[in-house]
Short mmCIF file of C-alpha atoms in Angstrom, two decimals:
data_model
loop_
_atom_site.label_atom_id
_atom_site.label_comp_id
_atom_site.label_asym_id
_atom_site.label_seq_id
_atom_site.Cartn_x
_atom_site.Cartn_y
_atom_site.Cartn_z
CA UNK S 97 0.00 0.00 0.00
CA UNK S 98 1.73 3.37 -1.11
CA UNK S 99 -0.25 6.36 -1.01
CA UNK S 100 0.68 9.84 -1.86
CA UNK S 101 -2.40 12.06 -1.74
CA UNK S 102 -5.33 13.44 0.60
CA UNK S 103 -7.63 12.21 -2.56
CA UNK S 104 -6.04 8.68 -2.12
CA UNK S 105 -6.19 8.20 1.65
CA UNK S 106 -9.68 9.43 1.74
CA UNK S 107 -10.45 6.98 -1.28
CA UNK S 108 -8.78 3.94 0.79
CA UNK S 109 -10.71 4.47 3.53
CA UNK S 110 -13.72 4.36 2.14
CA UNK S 111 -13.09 0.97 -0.17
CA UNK S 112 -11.31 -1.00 2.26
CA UNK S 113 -13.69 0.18 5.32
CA UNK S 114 -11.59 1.82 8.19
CA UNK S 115 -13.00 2.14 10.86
CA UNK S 116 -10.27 4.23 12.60
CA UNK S 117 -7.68 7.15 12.01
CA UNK S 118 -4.80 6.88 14.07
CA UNK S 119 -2.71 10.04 13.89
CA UNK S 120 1.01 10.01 15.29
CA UNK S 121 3.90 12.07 16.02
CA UNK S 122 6.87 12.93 17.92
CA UNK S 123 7.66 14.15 21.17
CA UNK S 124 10.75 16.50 21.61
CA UNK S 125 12.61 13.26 23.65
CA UNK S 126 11.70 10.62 21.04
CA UNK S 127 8.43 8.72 21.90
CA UNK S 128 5.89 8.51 19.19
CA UNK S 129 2.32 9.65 20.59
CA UNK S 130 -1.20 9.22 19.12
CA UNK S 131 -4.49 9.83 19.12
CA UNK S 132 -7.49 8.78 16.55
CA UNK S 133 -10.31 9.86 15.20
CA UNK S 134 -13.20 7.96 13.35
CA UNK S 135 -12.16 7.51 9.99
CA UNK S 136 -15.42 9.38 8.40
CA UNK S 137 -14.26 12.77 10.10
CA UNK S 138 -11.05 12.81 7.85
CA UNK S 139 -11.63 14.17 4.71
CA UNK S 140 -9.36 16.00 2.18
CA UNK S 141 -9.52 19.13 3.86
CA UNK S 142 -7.87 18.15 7.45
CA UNK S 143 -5.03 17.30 5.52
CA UNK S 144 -4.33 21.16 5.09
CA UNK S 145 -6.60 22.52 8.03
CA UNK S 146 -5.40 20.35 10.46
CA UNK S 147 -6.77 19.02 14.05
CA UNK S 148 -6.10 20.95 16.98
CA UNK S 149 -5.02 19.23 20.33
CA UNK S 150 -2.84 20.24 23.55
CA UNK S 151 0.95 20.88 23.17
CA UNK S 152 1.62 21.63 26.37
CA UNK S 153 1.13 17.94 27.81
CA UNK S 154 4.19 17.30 25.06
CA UNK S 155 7.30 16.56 27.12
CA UNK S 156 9.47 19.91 25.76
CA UNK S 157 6.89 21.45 24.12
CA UNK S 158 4.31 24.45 24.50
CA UNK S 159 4.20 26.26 27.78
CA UNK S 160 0.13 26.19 29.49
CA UNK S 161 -0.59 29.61 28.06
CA UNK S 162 0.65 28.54 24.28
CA UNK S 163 -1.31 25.46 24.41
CA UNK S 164 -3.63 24.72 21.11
CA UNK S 165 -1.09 23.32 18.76
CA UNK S 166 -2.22 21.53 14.98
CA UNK S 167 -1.41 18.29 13.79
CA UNK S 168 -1.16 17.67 9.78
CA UNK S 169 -1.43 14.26 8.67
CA UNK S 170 1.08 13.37 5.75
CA UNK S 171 -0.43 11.26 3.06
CA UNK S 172 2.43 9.41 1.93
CA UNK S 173 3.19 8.22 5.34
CA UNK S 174 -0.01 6.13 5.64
CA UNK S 175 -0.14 2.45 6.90
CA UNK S 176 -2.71 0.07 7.92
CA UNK S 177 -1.83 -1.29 11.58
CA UNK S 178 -1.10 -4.68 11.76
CA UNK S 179 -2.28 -5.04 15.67
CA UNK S 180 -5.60 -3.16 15.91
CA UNK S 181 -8.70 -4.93 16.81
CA UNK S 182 -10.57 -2.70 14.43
CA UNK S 183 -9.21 -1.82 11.43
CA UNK S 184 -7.13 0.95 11.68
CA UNK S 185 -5.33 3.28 9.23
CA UNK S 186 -1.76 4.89 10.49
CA UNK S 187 -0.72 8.73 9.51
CA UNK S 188 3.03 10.18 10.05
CA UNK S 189 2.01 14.23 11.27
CA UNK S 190 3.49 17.02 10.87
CA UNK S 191 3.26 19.94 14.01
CA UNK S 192 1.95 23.81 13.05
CA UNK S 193 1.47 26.83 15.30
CA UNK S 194 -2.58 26.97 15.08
CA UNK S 195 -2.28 31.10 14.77
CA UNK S 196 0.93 31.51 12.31
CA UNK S 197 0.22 28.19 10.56
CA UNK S 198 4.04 27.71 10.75
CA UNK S 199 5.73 24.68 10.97
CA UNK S 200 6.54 24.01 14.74
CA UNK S 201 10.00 24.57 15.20
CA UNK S 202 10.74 22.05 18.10
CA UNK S 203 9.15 19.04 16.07
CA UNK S 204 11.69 17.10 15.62
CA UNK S 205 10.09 15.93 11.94
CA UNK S 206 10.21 19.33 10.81
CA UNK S 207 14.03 19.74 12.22
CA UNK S 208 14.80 16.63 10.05
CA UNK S 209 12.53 18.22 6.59
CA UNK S 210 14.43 21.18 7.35
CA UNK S 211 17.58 19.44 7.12
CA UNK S 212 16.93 17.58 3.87
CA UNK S 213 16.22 21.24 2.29
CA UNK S 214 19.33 22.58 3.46
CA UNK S 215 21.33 19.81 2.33
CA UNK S 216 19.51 20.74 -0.99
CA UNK S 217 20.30 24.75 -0.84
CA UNK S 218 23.64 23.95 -0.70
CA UNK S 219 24.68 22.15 -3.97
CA UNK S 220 26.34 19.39 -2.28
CA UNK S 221 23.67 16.72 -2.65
CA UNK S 222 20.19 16.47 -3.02
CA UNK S 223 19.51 13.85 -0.98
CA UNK S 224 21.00 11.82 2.34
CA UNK S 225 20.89 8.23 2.95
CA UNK S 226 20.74 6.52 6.46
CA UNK S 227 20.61 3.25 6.77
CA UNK S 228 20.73 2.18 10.83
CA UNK S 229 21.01 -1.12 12.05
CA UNK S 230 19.26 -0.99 15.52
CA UNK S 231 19.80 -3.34 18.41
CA UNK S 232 17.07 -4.43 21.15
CA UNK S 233 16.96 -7.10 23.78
CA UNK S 234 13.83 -9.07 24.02
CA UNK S 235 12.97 -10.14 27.84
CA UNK S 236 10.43 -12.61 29.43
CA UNK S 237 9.92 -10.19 32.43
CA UNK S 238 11.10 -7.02 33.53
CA UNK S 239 10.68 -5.36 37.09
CA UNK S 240 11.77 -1.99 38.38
CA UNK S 241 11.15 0.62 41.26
CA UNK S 242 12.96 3.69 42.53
CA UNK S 243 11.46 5.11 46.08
CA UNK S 244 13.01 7.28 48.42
CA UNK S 245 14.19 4.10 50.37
CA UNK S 246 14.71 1.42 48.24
CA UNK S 247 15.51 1.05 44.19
CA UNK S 248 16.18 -1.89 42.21
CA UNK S 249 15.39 -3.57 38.78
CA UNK S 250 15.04 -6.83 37.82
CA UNK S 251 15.55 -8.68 34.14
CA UNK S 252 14.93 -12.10 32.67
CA UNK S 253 15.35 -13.49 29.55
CA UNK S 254 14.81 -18.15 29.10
CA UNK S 255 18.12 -17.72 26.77
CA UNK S 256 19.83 -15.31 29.65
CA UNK S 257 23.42 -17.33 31.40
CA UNK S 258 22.48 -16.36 34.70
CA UNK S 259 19.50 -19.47 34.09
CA UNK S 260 21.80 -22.06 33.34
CA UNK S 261 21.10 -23.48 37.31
CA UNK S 262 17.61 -22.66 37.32
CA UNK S 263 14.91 -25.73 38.27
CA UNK S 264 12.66 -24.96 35.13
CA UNK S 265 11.43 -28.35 34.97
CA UNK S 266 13.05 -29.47 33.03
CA UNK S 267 15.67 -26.81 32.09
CA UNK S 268 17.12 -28.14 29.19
CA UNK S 269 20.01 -25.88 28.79
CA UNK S 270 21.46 -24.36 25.74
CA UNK S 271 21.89 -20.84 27.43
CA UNK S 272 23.79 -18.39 25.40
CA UNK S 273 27.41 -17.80 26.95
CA UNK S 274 28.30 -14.06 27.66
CA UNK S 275 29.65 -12.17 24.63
CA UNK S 276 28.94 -15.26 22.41
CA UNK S 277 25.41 -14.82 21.05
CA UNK S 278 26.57 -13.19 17.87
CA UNK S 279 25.03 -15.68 14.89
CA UNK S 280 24.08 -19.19 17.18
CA UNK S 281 21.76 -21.63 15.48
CA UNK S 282 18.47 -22.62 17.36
CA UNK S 283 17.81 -24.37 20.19
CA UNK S 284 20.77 -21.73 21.68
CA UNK S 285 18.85 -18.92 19.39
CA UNK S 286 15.15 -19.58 21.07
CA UNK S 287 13.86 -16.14 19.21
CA UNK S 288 14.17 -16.80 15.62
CA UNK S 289 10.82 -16.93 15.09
CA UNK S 290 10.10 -13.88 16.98
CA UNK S 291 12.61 -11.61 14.88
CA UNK S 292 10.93 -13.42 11.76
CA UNK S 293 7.71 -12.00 12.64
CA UNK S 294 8.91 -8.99 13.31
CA UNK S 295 10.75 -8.97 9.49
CA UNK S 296 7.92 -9.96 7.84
CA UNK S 297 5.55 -7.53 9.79
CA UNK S 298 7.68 -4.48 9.09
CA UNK S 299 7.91 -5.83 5.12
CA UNK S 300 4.17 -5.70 5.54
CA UNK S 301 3.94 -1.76 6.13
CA UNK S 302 6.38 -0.80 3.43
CA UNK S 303 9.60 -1.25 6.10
CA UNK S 304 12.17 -2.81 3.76
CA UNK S 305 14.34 -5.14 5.61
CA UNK S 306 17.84 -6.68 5.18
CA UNK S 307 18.29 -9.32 7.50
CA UNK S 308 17.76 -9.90 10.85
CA UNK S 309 19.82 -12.10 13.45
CA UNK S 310 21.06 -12.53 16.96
CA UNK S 311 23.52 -9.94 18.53
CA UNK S 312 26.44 -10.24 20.70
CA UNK S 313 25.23 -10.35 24.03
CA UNK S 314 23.05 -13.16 26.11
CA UNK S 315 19.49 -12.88 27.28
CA UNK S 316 17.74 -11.95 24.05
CA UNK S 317 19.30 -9.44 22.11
CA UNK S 318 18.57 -8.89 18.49
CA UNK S 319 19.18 -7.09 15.42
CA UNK S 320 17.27 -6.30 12.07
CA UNK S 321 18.21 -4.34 9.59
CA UNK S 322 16.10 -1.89 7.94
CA UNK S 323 17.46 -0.88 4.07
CA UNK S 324 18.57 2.64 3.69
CA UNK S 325 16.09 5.67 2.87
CA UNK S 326 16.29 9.28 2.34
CA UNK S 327 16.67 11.31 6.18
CA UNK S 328 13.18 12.07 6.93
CA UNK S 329 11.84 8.64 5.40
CA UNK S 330 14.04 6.42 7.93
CA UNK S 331 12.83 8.71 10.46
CA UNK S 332 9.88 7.74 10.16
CA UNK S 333 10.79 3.85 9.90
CA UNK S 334 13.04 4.14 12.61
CA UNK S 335 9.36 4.63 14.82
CA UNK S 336 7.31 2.32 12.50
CA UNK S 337 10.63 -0.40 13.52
CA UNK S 338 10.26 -0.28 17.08
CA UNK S 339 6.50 0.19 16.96
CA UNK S 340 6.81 -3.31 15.25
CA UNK S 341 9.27 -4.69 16.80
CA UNK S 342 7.50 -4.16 20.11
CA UNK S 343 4.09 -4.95 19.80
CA UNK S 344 5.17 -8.66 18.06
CA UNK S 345 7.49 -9.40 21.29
CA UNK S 346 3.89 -7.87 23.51
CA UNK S 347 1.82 -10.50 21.11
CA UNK S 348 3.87 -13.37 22.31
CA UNK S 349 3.98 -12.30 25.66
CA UNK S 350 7.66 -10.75 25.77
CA UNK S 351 8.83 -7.30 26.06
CA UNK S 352 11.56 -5.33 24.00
CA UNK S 353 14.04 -2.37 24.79
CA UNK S 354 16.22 -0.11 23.03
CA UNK S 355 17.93 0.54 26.34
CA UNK S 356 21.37 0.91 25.12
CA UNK S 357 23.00 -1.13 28.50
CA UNK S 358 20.10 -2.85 30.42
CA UNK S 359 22.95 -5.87 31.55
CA UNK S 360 26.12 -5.26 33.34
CA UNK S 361 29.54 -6.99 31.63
CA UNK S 362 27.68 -7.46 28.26
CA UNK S 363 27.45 -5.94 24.50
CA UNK S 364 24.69 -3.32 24.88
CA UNK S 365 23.00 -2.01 21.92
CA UNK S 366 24.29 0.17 19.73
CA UNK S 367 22.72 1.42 16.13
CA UNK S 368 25.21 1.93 13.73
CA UNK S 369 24.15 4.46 11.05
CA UNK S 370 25.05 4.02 7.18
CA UNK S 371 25.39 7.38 5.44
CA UNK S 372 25.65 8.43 2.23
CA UNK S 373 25.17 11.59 0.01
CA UNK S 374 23.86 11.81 -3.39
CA UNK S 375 23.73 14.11 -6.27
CA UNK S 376 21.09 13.28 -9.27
CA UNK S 377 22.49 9.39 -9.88
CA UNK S 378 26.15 9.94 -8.61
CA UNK S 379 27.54 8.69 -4.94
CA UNK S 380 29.61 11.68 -3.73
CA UNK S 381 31.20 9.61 -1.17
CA UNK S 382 32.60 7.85 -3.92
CA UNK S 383 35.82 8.11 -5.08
CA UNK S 384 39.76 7.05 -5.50
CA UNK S 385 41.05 7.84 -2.07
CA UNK S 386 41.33 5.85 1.12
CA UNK S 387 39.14 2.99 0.91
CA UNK S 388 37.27 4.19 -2.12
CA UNK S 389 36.45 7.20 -0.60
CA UNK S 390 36.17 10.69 -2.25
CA UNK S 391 37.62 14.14 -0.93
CA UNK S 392 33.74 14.77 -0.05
CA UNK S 393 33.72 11.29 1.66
CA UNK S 394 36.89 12.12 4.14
CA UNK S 395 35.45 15.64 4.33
CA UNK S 396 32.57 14.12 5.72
CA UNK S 397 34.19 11.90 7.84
CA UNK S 398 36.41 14.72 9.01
CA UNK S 399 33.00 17.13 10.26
CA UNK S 400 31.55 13.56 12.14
CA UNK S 401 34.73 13.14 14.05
CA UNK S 402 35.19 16.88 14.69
CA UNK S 403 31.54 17.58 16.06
CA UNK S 404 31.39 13.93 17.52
CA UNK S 405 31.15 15.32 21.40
CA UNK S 406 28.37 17.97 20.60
CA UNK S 407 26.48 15.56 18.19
CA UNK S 408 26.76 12.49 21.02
CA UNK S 409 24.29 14.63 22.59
CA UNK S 410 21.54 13.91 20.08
CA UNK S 411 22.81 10.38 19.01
CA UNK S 412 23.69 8.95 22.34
CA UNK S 413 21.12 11.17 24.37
CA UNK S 414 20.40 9.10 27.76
CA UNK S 415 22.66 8.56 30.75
CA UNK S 416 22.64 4.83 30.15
CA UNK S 417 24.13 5.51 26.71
CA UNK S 418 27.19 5.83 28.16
CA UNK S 419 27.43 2.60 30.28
CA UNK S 420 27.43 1.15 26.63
CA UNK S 421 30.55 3.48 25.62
CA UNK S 422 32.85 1.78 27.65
CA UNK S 423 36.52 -0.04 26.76
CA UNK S 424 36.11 -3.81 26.36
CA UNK S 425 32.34 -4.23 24.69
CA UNK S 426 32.96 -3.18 21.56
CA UNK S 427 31.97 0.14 21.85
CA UNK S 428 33.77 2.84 19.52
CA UNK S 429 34.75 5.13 22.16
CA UNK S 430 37.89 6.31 20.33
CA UNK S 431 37.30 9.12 17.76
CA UNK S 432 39.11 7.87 14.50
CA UNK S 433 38.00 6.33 11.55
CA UNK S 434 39.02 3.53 9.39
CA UNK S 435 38.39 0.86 7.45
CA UNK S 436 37.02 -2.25 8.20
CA UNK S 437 37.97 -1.88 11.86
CA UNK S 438 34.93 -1.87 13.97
CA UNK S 439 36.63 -0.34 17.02
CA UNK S 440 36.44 2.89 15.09
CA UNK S 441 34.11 5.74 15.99
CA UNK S 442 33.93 5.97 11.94
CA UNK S 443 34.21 2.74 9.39
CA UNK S 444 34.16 2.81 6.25
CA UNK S 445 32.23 -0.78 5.20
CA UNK S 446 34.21 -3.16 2.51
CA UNK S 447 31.26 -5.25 1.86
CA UNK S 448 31.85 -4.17 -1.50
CA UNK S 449 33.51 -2.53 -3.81
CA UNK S 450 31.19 -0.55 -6.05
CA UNK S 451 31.00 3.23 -6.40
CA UNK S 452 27.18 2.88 -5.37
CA UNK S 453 27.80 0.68 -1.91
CA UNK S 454 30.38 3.34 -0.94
CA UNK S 455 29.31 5.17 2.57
CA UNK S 456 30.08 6.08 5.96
CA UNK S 457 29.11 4.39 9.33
CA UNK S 458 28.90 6.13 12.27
CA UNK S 459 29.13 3.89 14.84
CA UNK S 460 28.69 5.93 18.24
CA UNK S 461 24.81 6.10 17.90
CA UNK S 462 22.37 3.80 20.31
CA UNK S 463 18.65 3.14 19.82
CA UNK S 464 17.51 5.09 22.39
CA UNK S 465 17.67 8.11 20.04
CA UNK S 466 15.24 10.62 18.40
CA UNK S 467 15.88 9.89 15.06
CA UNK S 468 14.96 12.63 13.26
CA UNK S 469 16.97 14.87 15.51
CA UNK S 470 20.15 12.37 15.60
CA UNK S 471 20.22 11.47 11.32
CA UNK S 472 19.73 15.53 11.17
CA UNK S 473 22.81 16.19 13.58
CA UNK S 474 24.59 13.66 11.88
CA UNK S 475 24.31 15.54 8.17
CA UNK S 476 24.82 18.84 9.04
CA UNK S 477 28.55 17.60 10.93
CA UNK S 478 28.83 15.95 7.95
CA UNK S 479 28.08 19.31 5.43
CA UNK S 480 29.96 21.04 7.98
CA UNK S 481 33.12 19.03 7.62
CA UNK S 482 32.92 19.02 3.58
CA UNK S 483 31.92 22.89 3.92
CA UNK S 484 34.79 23.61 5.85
CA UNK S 485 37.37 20.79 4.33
CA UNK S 486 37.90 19.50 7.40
CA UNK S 487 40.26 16.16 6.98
CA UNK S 488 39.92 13.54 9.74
CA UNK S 489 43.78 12.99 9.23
CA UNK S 490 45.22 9.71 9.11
CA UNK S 491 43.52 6.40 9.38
CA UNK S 492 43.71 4.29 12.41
CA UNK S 493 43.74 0.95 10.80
CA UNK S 494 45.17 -1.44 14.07
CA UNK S 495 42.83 -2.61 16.91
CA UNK S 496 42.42 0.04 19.09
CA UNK S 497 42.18 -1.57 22.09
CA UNK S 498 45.90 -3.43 21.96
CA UNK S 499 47.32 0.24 21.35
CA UNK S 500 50.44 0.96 23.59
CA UNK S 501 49.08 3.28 25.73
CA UNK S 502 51.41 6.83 24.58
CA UNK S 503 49.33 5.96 21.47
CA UNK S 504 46.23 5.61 22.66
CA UNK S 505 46.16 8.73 24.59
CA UNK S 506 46.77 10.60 21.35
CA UNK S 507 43.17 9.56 20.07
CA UNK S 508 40.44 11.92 21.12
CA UNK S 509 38.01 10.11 23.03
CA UNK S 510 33.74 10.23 22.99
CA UNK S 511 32.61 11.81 26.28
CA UNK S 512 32.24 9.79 29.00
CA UNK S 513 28.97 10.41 30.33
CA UNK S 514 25.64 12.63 29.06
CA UNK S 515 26.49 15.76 31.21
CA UNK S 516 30.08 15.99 29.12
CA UNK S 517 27.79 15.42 25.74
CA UNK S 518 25.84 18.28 26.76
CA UNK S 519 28.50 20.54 27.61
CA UNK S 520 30.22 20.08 24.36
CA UNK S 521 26.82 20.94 22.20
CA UNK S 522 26.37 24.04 24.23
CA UNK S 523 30.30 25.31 23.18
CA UNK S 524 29.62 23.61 19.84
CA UNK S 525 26.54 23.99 17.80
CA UNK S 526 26.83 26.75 15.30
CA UNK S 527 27.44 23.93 12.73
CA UNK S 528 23.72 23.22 13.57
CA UNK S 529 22.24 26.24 13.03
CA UNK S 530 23.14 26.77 9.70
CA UNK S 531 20.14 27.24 7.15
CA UNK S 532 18.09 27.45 10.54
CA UNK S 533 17.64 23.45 10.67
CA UNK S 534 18.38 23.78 14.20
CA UNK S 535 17.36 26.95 16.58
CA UNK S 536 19.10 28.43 19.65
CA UNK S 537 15.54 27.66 21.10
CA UNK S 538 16.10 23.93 20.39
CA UNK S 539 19.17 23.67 21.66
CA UNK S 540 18.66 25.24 24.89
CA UNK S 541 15.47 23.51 25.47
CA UNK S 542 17.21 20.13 24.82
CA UNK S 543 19.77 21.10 26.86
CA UNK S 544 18.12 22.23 29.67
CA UNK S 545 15.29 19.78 29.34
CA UNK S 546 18.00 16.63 29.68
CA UNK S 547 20.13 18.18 32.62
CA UNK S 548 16.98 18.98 34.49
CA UNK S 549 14.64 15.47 34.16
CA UNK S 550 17.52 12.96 33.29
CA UNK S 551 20.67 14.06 34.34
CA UNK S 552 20.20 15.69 37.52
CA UNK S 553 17.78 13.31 38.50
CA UNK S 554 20.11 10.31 37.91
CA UNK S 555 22.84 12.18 39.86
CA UNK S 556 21.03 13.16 42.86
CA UNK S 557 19.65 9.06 43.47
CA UNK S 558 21.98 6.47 45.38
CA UNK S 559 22.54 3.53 43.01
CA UNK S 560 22.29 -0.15 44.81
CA UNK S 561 26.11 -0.77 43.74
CA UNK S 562 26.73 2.35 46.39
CA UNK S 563 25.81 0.52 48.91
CA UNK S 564 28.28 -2.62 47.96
CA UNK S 565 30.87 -0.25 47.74
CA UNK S 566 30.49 2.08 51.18
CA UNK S 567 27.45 1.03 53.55
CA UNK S 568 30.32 -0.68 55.67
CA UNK S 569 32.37 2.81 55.94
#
């Protein structure tokens, strides 16, 4: 089902009998929110009129007294749900200032739109792939609590190591080892079917898939791979993906999170992002220099690297990001780039050789991301750096992690926790306000907004490991 116009939504509805409108969007964090309508009040007209509703109960949005905000349902976006009791059609919305009929500038769909025009404006491309490949661990329960006197959580997962003792009657073993669930057959993979579903489901709603398989780490973690779109397009698969992905675990009685490091002394989950910029039918990341790479390409690279502590911010926004960015799990915590070697923040894939496979992989970001604010952070570095010329110097192709340590201490290093991220995009953002993509009033308010309900309030809790360490003082 691909729709493009009002004309052809309202049309659907009416020959395949909806019953029910669902219209999404955004928050300024990164959770989708909804609300729907009976599918005979949307005609042609709300498609440009709008529907009014309350922006102020929006985590970062309106204050009380600049409530009434619009929603505008894009056409092309349109899906039929694949979990609603009553048939239900799916809409992608855009945010407008009832009174100015502007676009809203904090809507993170309108930051990424804005983006994709400014790439546009500037001759360097007309349009910018991103292709991420987003991890998720699928649980059988999951229990938490923080009080003023107590806090704790509590995870379980029937493929998780920490079962391999546990009377389950029988327990018949074949639990995944630590660090060794990358690619295991079934019975030690006990979710195959799962992910399938999931594949198959997101295939079903115009989510083109690549593969999907197990990931690193024990307990159920996963990965599927979504094919590359255009910026605002995976933005909006990026939410249709974990909508999916989701609701199949809820249907078979499991739960899923993009929690970048829910277990201690495993892989956590990381989402890679593929980019690539094109102009009419040519790949300008394409090119003779190192590893196939054009002067664009390494320009590229260069503004990623450069801007990499101010854009961690919107790629890696949550304190538990940073538990994944840590030496020993993988985790590109050095700031180089190469190819091939995954323990760079940058790689540059060899899958193959071809002018039109040729891209960049940033592999810093994590799941728990706003996508549309992260993919646009991550092209305007990227402009910035091929603006500018800015050269990301010589390649680091060795394993990082067996560097002598003089060496090592010559690489720059990602911050090391989501106050440091924060700091860095408040010295460092004029890169993102170029073509007015980003706003001073967007930055501050993601600023303040994550120091105030995340970062602060994380700091200011004892942790359970505190009292391991010093109750006996």
């Amino acid at each position: 089902m691909k729709m493009g116009t009002a004309q052809e939504v309202v049309e659907y509805i009416r020959k395949q009998k909806v019953e029910i409108v669902d219209l999404r969007f955004m928050d300024f964090p990164g959770l989708w929110q909804h609300f729907s309508v009976p599918a005979h009040a949307v005609t042609e007209n709300i498609f440009e009129s709008g529907i009014g509703f309350d922006g102020s109960s929006i985590r970062g949005w309106q204050a009380i007294n600049e409530s009434d905000m619009l929603v505008k349902p894009d056409p092309t976006t349109a899906f039929a749900d694949p979990f609603m009791q009553h048939k239900t059609l799916v809409m992608i919305c855009n945010i407008c200032d009832p009174i100015t009929g502007e676009d809203y500038t904090r809507d993170p769909r309108n930051i990424a739109r804005k983006a994709e025009a400014y790439l546009k404006s500037t001759g360097i491309g007309d349009v910018a792939y991103f292709g991420p490949e987003a991890e998720f661990f699928i649980f059988d329960d999951v229990r938490f609590d923080q009080r003023e006197h107590e806090g704790y959580h509590f995870l379980d997962s029937i493929e998780g190591r920490w079962n391999m003792g546990r009377r389950e009657e029988p327990n018949l073993g074949y639990k995944i080892r630590f660090k060794e669930g990358y690619f295991p057959c079934p019975p030690s993979d006990k979710l195959q079917d799962i992910r399938s579903e999931m594949m198959l489901t997101l295939e079903a709603i115009g989510v083109a898939t690549e593969a999907h398989h197990h990931e690193v780490a024990t307990g159920g973690q996963g990965e599927i791979d979504m094919r590359f779109s255009p910026l605002v397009e995976m933005g909006d698969k990026l939410l249709k993906f974990k909508y999916v992905v989701k609701n199949v675990a809820a249907k078979h009685g499991k739960t899923v999170t993009f929690m970048p490091k829910p277990l201690h002394n495993d892989n956590g989950s990381g989402m890679h992002v593929h980019m690539s910029l094109w102009k009419g039918d040519k790949n300008m990341f394409a090119g003779e220099g190192y590893a196939g790479l054009s002067d664009t390409g390494l320009f590229a690279v260069g503004g990623l690297l450069k801007h990499a502590p101010a854009l961690l911010a919107f790629t890696n926004p949550t304190m538990n990001s940073y538990k994944r960015l840590v030496p020993g799990f993988e985790a590109p915590i050095n700031l180089a780039y190469s190819r091939r070697n995954r323990s760079a923040a940058c790689r540059i894939p060899m899958y193959s050789t071809s002018p039109e496979a040729k891209r960049v992989e940033f592999r810093c970001p994590d799941p728990s991301c706003n996508g549309y604010l992260a993919f646009s952070a991550m092209l305007m570095a990227a402009l910035d750096g091929i603006q500018n010329k800015i050269h990301p110097g010589e390649p680091l192709d060795k394993d990082i992690y067996d560097l002598p340590p003089q060496e090592l201490a010559k690489v720059p290093k990602a911050p090391g926790s989501l106050r440091e991220a924060l700091q860095a995009l408040e010295k460092d953002h004029d890169w993102l306000l170029k073509g007015d993509v980003f706003t001073e009033d967007v930055i501050e308010t993601w600023i303040n907004y994550k120091l105030e309900n995340e970062v602060s309030a994380l700091e200011s809790r004892p942790h359970p490991y505190e009292f391991v360490l010093y109750f006996d003082i």
